[in-house]
Short mmCIF file of C-alpha atoms in Angstrom, two decimals:
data_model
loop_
_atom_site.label_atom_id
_atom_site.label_comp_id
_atom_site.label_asym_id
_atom_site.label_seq_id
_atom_site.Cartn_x
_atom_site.Cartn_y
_atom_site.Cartn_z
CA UNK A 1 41.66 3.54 26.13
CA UNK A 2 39.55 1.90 28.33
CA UNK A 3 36.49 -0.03 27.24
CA UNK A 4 32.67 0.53 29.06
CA UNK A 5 30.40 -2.00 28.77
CA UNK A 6 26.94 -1.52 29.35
CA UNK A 7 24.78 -4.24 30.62
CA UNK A 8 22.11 -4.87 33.25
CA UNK A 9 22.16 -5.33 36.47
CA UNK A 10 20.19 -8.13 38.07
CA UNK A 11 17.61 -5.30 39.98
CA UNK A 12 16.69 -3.60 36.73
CA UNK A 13 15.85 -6.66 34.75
CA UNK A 14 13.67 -8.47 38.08
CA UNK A 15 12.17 -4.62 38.02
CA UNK A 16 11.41 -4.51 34.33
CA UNK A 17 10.24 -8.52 34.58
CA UNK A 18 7.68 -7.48 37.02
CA UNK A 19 6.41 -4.51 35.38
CA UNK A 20 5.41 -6.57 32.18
CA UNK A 21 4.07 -9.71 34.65
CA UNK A 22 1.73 -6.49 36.46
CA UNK A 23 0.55 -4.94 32.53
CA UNK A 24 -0.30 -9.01 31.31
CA UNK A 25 -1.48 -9.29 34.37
CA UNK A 26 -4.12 -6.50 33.80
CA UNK A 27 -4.45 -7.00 29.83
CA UNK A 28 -4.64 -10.77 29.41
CA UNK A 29 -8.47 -11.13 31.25
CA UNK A 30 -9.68 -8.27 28.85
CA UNK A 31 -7.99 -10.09 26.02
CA UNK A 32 -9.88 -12.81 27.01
CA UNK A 33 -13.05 -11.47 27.23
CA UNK A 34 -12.84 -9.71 23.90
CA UNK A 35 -12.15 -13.00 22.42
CA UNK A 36 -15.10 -14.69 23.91
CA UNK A 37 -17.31 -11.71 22.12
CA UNK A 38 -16.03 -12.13 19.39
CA UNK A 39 -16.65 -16.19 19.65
CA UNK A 40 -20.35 -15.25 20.59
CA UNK A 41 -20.69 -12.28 17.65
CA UNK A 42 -19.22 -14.99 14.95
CA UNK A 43 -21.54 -17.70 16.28
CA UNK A 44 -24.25 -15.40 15.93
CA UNK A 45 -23.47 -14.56 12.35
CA UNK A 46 -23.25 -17.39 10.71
CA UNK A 47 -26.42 -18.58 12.13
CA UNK A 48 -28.18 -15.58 10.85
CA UNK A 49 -26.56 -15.85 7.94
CA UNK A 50 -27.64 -19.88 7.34
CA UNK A 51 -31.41 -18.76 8.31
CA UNK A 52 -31.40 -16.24 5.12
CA UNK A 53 -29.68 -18.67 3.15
CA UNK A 54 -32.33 -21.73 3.65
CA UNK A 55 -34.85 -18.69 3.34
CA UNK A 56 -33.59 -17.90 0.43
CA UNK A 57 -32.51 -21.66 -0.91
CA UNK A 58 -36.55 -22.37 0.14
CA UNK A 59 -37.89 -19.61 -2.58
CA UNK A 60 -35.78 -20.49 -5.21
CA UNK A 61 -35.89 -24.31 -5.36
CA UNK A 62 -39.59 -24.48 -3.90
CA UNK A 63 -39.35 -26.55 -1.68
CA UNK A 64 -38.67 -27.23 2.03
CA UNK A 65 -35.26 -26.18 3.22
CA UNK A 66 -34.40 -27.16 7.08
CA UNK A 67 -31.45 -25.68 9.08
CA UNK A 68 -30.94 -28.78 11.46
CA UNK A 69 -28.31 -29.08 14.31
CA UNK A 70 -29.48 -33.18 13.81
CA UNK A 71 -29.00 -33.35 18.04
CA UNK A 72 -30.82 -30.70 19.81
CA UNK A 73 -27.53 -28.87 20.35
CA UNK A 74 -27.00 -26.18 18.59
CA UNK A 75 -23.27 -25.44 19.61
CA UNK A 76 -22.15 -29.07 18.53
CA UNK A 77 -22.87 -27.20 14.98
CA UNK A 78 -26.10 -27.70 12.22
CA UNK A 79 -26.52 -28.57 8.41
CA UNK A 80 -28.68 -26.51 5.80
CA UNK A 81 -29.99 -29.07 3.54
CA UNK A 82 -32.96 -29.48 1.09
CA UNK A 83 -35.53 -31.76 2.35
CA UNK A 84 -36.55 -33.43 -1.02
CA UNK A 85 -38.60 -36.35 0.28
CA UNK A 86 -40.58 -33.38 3.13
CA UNK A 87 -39.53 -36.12 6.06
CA UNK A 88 -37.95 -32.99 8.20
CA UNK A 89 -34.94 -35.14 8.72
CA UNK A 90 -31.70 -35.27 6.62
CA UNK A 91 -31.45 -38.17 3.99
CA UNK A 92 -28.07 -39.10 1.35
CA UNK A 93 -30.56 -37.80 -1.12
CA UNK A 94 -31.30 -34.28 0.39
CA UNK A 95 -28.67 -32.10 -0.79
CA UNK A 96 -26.57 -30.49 1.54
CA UNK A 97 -26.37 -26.95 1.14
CA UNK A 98 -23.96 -25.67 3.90
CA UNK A 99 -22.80 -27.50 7.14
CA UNK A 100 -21.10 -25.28 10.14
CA UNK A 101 -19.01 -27.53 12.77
CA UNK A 102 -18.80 -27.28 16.44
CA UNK A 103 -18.47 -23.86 18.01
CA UNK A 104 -15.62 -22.96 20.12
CA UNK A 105 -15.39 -24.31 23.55
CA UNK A 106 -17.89 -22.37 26.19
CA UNK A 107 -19.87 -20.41 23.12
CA UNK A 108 -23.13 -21.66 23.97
CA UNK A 109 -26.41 -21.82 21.89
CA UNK A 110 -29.96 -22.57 23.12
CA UNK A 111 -33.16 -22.74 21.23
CA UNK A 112 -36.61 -22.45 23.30
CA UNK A 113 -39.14 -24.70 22.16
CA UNK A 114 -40.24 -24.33 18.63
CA UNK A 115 -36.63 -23.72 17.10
CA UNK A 116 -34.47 -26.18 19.76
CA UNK A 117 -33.89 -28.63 17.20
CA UNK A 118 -34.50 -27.06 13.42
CA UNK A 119 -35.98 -24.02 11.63
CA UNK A 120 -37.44 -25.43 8.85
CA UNK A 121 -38.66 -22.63 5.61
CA UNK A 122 -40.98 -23.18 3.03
CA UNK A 123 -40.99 -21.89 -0.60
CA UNK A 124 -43.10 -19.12 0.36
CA UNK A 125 -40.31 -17.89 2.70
CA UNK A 126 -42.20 -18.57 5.86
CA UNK A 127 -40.76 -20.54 8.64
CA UNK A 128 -43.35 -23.72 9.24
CA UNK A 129 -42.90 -26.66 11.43
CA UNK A 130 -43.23 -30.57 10.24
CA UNK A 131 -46.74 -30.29 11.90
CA UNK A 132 -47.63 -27.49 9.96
CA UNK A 133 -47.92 -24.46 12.96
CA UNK A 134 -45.39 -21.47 12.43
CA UNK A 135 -42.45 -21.91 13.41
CA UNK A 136 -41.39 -18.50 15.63
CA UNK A 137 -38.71 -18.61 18.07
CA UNK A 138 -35.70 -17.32 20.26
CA UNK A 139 -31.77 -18.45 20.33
CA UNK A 140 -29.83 -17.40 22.74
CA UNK A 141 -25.87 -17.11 22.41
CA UNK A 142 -23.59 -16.67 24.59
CA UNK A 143 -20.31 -17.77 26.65
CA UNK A 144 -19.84 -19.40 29.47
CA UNK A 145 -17.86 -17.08 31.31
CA UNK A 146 -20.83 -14.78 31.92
CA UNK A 147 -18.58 -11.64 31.16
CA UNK A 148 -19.26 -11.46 27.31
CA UNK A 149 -21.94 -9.77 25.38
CA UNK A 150 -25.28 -12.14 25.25
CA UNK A 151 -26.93 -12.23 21.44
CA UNK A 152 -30.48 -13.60 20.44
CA UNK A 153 -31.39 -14.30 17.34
CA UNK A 154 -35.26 -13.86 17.45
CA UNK A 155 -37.60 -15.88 14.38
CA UNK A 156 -41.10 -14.27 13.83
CA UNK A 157 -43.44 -15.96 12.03
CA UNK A 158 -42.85 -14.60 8.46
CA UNK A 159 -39.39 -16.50 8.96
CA UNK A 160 -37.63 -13.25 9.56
CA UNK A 161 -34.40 -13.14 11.32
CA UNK A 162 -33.73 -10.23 13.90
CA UNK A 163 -30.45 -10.13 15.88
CA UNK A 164 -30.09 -8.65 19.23
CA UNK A 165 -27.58 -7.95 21.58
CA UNK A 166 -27.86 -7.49 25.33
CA UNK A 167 -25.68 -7.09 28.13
CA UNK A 168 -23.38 -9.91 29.62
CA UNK A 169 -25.30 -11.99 31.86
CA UNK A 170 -25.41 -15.97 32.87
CA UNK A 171 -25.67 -18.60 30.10
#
């Protein structure tokens, strides 16, 4: 009895090789992208989600509680503290309530005027600057690639925290 053996030949494994080399080829930029959403979507969350905490922080200990990114960038990451002594700026004796780090690389996060550097809530659930004005506001989040899904956090002046999403566009 002879023995077969079954193997290979060179053709059929450069063939198969370039088949799977053409499907990452097509695959990995939509990978990509959905990662980059999902950068921009998680970004977005836990923002909202340390607005209604000071909000909520604010009512119950009565008094001011700021959501600071302490450098006027908002992607570098931000602190929700108490502000005990009502400076508007974090001291070691303001208790620090939550603290997010930097976001991934090219998730960006803007602030226009009123809200570039902190949203700052009152124990009446309102959002009011150090000044005293309301504090209303846009952020804008997105990635730097231009291909994923743009979201804006939007402040009114009851301190409210709406979340919208729009189509990819330019950071």
């Amino acid at each position: 009895m002879t023995s077969i053996s079954r193997a290979f030949t060179l053709i059929e494994t450069l063939f198969t090789l370039a088949i799977i080399g053409i499907c990452f080829s097509f695959g990995l930029p939509a990978l990509s992208e959905l990662v980059h959403t999902q950068q921009v979507h998680s970004a977005s969350q836990d923002l909202s989600t340390s607005f209604v905490l000071a909000r909520h922080e604010s009512i119950t200990r009565g008094i001011a509680v700021l959501v600071d990114n302490q450098d006027g960038d908002w992607s570098t990451g931000w602190w929700v503290y108490a502000d005990q002594n009502g400076n508007g700026r974090w001291d070691e004796s303001d208790p620090l309530i939550r603290q997010i780090g930097p976001q991934p690389a090219g998730v960006v996060i803007k602030g226009n005027s009123p809200v570039r550097r902190y949203i700052r809530y009152t124990p009446t659930g309102r959002a009011i600057m150090q000044g005293g004005a309301f504090q209303a506001g846009t952020l804008t989040l997105c990635h730097t690639d231009g291909k994923s899904d743009v979201r804006k956090l939007v402040i009114n002046a009851a301190g409210r925290v709406r979340r919208t999403k729009q189509p990819p566009g330019s950071c």
